[in-house]
PDB file of C-alpha atoms in Angstrom:
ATOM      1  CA  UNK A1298      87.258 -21.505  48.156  1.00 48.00           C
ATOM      2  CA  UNK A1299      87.830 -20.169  51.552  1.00 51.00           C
ATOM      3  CA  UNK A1300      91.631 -19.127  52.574  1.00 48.00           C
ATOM      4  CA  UNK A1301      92.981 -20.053  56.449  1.00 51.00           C
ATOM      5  CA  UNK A1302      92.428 -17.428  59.015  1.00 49.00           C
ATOM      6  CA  UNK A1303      96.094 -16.504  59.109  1.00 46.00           C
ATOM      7  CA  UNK A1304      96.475 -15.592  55.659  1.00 49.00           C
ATOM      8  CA  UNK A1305      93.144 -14.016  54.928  1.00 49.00           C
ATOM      9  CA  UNK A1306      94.217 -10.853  56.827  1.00 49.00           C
ATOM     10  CA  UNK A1307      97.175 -10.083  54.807  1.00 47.00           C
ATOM     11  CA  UNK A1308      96.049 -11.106  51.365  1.00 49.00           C
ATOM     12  CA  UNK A1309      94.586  -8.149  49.097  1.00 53.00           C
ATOM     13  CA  UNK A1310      91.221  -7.387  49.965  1.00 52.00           C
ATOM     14  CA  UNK A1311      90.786  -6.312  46.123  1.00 72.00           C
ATOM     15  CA  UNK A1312      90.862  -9.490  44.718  1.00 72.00           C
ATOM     16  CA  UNK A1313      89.738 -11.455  47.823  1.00 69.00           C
ATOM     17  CA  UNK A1314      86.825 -10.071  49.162  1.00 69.00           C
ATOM     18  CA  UNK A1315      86.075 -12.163  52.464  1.00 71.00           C
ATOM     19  CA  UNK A1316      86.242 -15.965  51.279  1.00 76.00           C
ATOM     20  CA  UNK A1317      85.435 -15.108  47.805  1.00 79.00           C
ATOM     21  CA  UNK A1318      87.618 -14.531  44.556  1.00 77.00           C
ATOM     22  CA  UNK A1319      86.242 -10.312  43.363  1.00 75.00           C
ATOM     23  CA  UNK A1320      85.309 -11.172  40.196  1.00 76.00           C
ATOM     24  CA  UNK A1321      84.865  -7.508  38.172  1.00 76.00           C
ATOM     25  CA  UNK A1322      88.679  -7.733  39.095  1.00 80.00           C
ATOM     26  CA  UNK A1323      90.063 -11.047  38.120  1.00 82.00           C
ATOM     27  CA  UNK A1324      86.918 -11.617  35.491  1.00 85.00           C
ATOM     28  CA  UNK A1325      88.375  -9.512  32.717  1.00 89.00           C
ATOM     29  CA  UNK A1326      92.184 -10.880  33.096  1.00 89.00           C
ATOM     30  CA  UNK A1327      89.973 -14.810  33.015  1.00 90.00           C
ATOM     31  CA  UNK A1328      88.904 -13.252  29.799  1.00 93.00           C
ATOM     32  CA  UNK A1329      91.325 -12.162  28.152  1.00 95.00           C
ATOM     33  CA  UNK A1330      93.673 -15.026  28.839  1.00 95.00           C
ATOM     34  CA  UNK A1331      91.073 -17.291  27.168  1.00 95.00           C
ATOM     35  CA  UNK A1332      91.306 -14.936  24.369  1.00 97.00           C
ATOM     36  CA  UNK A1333      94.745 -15.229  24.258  1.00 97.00           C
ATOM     37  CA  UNK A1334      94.754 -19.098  24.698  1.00 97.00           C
ATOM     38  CA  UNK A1335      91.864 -19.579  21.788  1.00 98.00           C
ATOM     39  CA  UNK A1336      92.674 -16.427  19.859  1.00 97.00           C
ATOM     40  CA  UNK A1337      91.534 -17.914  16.188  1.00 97.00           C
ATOM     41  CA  UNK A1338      90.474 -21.165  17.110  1.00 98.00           C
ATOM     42  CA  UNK A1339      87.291 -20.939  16.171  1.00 97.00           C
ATOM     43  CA  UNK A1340      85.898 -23.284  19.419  1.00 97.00           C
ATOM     44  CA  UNK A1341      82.252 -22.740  19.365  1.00 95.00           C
ATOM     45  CA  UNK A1342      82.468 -23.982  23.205  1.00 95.00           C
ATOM     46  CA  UNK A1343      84.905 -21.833  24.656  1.00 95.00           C
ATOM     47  CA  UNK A1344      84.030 -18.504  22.676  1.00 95.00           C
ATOM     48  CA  UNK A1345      79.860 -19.373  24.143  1.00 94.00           C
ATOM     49  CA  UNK A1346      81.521 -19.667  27.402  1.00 93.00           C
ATOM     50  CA  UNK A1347      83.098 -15.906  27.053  1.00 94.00           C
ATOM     51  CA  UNK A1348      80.279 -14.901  25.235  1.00 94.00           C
ATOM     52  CA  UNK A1349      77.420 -12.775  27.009  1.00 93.00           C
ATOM     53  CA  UNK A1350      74.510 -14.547  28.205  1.00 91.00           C
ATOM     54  CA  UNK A1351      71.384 -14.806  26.518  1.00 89.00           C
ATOM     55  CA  UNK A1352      68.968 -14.738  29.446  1.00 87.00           C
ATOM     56  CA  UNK A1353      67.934 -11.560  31.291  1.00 86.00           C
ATOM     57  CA  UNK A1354      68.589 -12.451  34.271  1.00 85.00           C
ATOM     58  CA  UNK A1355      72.168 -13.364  33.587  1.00 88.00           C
ATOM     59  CA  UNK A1356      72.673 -10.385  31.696  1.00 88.00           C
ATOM     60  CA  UNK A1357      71.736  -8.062  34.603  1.00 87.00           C
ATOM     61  CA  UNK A1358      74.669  -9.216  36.275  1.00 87.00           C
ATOM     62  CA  UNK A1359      76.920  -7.690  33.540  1.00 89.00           C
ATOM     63  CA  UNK A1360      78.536  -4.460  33.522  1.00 89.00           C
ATOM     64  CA  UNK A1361      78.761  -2.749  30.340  1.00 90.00           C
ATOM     65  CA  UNK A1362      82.868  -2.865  30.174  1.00 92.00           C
ATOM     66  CA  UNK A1363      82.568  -6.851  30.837  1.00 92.00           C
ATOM     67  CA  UNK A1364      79.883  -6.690  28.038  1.00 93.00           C
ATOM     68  CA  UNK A1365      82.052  -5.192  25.383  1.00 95.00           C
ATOM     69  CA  UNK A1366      84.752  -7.493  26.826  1.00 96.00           C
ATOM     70  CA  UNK A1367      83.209 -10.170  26.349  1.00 95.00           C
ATOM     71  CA  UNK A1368      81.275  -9.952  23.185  1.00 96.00           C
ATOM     72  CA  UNK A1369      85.209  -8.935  21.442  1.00 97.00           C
ATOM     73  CA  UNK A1370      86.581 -11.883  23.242  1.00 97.00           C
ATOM     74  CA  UNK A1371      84.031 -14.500  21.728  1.00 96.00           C
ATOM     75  CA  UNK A1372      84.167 -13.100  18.421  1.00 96.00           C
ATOM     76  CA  UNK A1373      88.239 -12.994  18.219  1.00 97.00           C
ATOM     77  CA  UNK A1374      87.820 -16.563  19.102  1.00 97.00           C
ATOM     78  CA  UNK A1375      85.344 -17.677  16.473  1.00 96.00           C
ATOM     79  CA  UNK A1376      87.475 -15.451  13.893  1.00 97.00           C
ATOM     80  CA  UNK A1377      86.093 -17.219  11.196  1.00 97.00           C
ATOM     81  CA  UNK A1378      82.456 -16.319  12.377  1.00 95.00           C
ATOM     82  CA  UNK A1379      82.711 -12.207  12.343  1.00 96.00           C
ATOM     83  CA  UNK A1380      80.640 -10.570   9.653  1.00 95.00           C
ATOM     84  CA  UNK A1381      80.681  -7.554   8.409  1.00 95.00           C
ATOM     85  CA  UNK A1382      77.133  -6.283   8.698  1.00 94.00           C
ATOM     86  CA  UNK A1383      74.500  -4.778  10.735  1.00 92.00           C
ATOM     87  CA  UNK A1384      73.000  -8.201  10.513  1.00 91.00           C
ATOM     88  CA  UNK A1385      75.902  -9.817  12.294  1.00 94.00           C
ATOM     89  CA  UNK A1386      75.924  -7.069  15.022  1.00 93.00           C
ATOM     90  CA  UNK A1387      72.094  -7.589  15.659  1.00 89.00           C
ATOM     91  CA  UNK A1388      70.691 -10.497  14.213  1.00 85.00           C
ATOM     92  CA  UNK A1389      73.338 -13.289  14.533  1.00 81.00           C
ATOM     93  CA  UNK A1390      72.764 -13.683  18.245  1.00 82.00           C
ATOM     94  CA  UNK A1391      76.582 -14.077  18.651  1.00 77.00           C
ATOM     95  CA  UNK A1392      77.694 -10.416  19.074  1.00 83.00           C
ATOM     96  CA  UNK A1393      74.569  -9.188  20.539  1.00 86.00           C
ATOM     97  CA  UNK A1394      72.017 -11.753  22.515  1.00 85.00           C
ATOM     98  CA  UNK A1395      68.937 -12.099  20.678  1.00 85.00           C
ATOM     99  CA  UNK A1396      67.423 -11.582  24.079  1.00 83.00           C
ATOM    100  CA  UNK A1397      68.429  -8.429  24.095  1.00 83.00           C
ATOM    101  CA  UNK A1398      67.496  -7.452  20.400  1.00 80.00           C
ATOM    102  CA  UNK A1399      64.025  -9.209  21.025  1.00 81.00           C
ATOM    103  CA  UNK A1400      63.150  -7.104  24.358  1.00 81.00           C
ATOM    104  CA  UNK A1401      63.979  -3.470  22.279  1.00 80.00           C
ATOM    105  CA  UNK A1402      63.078  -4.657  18.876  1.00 76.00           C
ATOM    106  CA  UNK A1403      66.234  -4.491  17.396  1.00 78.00           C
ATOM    107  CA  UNK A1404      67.113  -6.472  13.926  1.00 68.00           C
ATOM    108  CA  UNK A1405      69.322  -6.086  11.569  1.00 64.00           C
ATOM    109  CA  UNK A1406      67.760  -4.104   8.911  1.00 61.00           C
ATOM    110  CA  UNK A1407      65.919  -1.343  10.737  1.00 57.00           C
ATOM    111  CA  UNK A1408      66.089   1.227  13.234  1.00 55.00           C
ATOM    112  CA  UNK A1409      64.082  -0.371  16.391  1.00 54.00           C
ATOM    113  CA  UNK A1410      60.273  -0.596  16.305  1.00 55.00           C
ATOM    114  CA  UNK A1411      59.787  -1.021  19.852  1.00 60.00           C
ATOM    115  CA  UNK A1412      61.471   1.524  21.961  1.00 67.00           C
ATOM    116  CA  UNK A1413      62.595   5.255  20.701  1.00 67.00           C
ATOM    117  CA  UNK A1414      63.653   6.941  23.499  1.00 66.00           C
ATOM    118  CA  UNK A1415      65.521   5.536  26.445  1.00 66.00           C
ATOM    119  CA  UNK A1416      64.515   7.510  29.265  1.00 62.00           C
ATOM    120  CA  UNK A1417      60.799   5.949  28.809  1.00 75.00           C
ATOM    121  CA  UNK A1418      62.761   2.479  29.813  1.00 80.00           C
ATOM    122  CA  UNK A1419      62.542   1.642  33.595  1.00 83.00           C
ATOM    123  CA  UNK A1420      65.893   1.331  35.278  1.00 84.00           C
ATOM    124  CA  UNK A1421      66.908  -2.080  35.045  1.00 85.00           C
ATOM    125  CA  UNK A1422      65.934  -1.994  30.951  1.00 84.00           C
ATOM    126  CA  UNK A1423      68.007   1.463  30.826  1.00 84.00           C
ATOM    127  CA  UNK A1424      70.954  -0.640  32.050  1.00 86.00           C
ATOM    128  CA  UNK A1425      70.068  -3.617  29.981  1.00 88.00           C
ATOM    129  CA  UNK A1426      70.342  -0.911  26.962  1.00 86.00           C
ATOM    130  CA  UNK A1427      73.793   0.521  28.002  1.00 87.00           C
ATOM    131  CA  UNK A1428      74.890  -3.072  28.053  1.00 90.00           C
ATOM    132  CA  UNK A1429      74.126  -3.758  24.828  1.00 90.00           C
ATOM    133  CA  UNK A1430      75.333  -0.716  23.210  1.00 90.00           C
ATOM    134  CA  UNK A1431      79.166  -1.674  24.540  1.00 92.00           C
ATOM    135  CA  UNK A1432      77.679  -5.128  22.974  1.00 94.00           C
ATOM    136  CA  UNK A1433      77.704  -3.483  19.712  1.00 93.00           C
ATOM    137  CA  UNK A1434      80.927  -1.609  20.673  1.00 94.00           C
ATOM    138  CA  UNK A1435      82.502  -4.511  21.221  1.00 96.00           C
ATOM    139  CA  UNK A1436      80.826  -6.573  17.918  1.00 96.00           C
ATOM    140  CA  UNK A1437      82.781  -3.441  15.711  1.00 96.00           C
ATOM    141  CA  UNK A1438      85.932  -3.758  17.486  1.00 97.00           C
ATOM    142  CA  UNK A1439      86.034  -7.288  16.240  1.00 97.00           C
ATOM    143  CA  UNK A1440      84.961  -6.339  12.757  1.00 97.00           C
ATOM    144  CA  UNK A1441      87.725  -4.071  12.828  1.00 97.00           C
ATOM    145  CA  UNK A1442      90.430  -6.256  14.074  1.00 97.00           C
ATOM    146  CA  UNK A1443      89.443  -9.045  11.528  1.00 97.00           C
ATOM    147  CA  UNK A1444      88.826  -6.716   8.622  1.00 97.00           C
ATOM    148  CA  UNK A1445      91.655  -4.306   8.945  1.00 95.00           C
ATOM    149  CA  UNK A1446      94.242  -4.191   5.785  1.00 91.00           C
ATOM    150  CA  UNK A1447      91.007  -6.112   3.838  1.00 95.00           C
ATOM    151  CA  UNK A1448      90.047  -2.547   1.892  1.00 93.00           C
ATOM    152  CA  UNK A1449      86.826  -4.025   3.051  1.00 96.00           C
ATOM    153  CA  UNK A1450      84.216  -1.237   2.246  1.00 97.00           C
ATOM    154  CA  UNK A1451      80.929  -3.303   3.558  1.00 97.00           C
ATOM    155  CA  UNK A1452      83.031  -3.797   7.231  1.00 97.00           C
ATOM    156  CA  UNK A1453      84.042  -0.224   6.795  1.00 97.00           C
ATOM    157  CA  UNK A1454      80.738   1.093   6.032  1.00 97.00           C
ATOM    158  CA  UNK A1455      79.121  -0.689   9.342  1.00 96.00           C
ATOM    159  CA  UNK A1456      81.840   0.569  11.489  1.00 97.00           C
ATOM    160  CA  UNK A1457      80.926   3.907  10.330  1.00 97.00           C
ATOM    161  CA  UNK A1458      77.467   3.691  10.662  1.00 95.00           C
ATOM    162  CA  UNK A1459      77.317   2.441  14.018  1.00 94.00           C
ATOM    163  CA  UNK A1460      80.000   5.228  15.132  1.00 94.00           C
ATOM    164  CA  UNK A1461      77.451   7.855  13.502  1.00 94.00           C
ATOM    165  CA  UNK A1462      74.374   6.836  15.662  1.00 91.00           C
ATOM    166  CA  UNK A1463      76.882   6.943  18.834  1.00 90.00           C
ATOM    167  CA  UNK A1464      78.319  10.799  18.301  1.00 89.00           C
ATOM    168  CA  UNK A1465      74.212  11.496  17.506  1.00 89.00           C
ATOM    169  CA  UNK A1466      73.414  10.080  21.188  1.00 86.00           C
ATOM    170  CA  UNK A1467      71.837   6.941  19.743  1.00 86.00           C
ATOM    171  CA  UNK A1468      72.733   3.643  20.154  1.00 86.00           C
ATOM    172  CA  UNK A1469      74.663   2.222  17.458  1.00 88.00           C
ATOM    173  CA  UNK A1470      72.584   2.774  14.269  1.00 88.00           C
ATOM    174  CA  UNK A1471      69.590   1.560  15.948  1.00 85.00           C
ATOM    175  CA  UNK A1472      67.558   5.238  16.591  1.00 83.00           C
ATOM    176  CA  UNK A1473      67.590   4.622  20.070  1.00 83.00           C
ATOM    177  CA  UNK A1474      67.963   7.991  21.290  1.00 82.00           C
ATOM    178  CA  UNK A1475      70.600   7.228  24.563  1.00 79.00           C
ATOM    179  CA  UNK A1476      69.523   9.256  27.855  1.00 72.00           C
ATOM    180  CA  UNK A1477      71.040  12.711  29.245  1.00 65.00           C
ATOM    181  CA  UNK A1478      72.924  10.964  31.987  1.00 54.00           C
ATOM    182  CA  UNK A1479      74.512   8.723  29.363  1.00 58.00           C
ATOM    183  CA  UNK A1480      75.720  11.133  27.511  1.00 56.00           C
ATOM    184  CA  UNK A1481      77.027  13.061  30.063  1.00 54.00           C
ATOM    185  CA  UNK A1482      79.100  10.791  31.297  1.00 56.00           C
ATOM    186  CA  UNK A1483      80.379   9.324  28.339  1.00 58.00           C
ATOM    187  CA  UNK A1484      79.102   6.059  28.655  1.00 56.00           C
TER     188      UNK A1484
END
């Protein structure tokens, strides 16, 4: 949707960008507001909406923050659908794509039988990677939110495990040994 001449050159050029809405800025607010507006609803249609895509080529256009963001926002909206296990994080297709777990051989019971190290990865599968480790940032944010004050020691466990393989420079409990830039940065 394309603004008149006369008010395109004084309206913010950080959330208008030419004719065009910028959306890495008004995405995330979008988001959340859905969140917000479904929080506990349990609609399978809105939270797949949120939800990261499970093609490749639709996941390249994420960024890992918008990953995470996403992946939390779809799972606070199917409340009733957040496990507690590895399985859930990796397997259920909901908090992590099963694109994604397919192309790394990732499931839920095992550290990852296709890929080891991530700086053998070409670029685009290196940032296909950091994508899905917020993916699995975000999936344990959710398991905390809807297992806090539960005593639950399986969600607790998980959380801890996947926090483990992160402070080792893996991703998630996965073995995926993250690269040097990664790690440098904090990503």
């Amino acid at each position: 949707h394309s603004l008149p001449e006369q008010q395109q050159g004084s309206s913010c050029q950080t959330i208008l960008e030419g004719g065009c809405y910028n959306k890495a800025v008004t995405g995330p607010a979008s988001v959340m507001a859905l969140t917000l507006m479904y929080l506990k609803s349990n609609d399978v249609g809105i939270a797949t909406s949120v939800a990261p895509p499970n093609n490749l080529h639709e996941l390249r256009g994420l960024t890992p923050d918008s990953s995470l963001l996403r992946v939390l926002s779809a799972s606070l909206i199917r409340w009733n659908s957040i496990g507690y296990t590895r399985a859930w994080i990796y397997e259920s297709g909901f908090a992590v794509p099963s694109v994604a777990t397919l192309l790394f051989g990732i499931d839920g019971a095992s550290t990852s039988k296709k890929v080891t190290r991530m700086d053998h990865l070409s670029p685009v599968q290196q940032f296909l990677l950091l994508n899905v480790a917020h993916m699995v940032s975000g999936a344990c944010l959710a398991i905390g939110f809807c297992f806090a004050g539960t005593q639950s020691l399986e969600a607790r466990n998980t959380i801890m495990a996947e926090l483990r393989g992160f402070a080792e420079g893996k991703l998630g409990s996965t073995g995926i040994v993250l690269s040097p830039l990664q790690l440098s940065s904090g990503a």
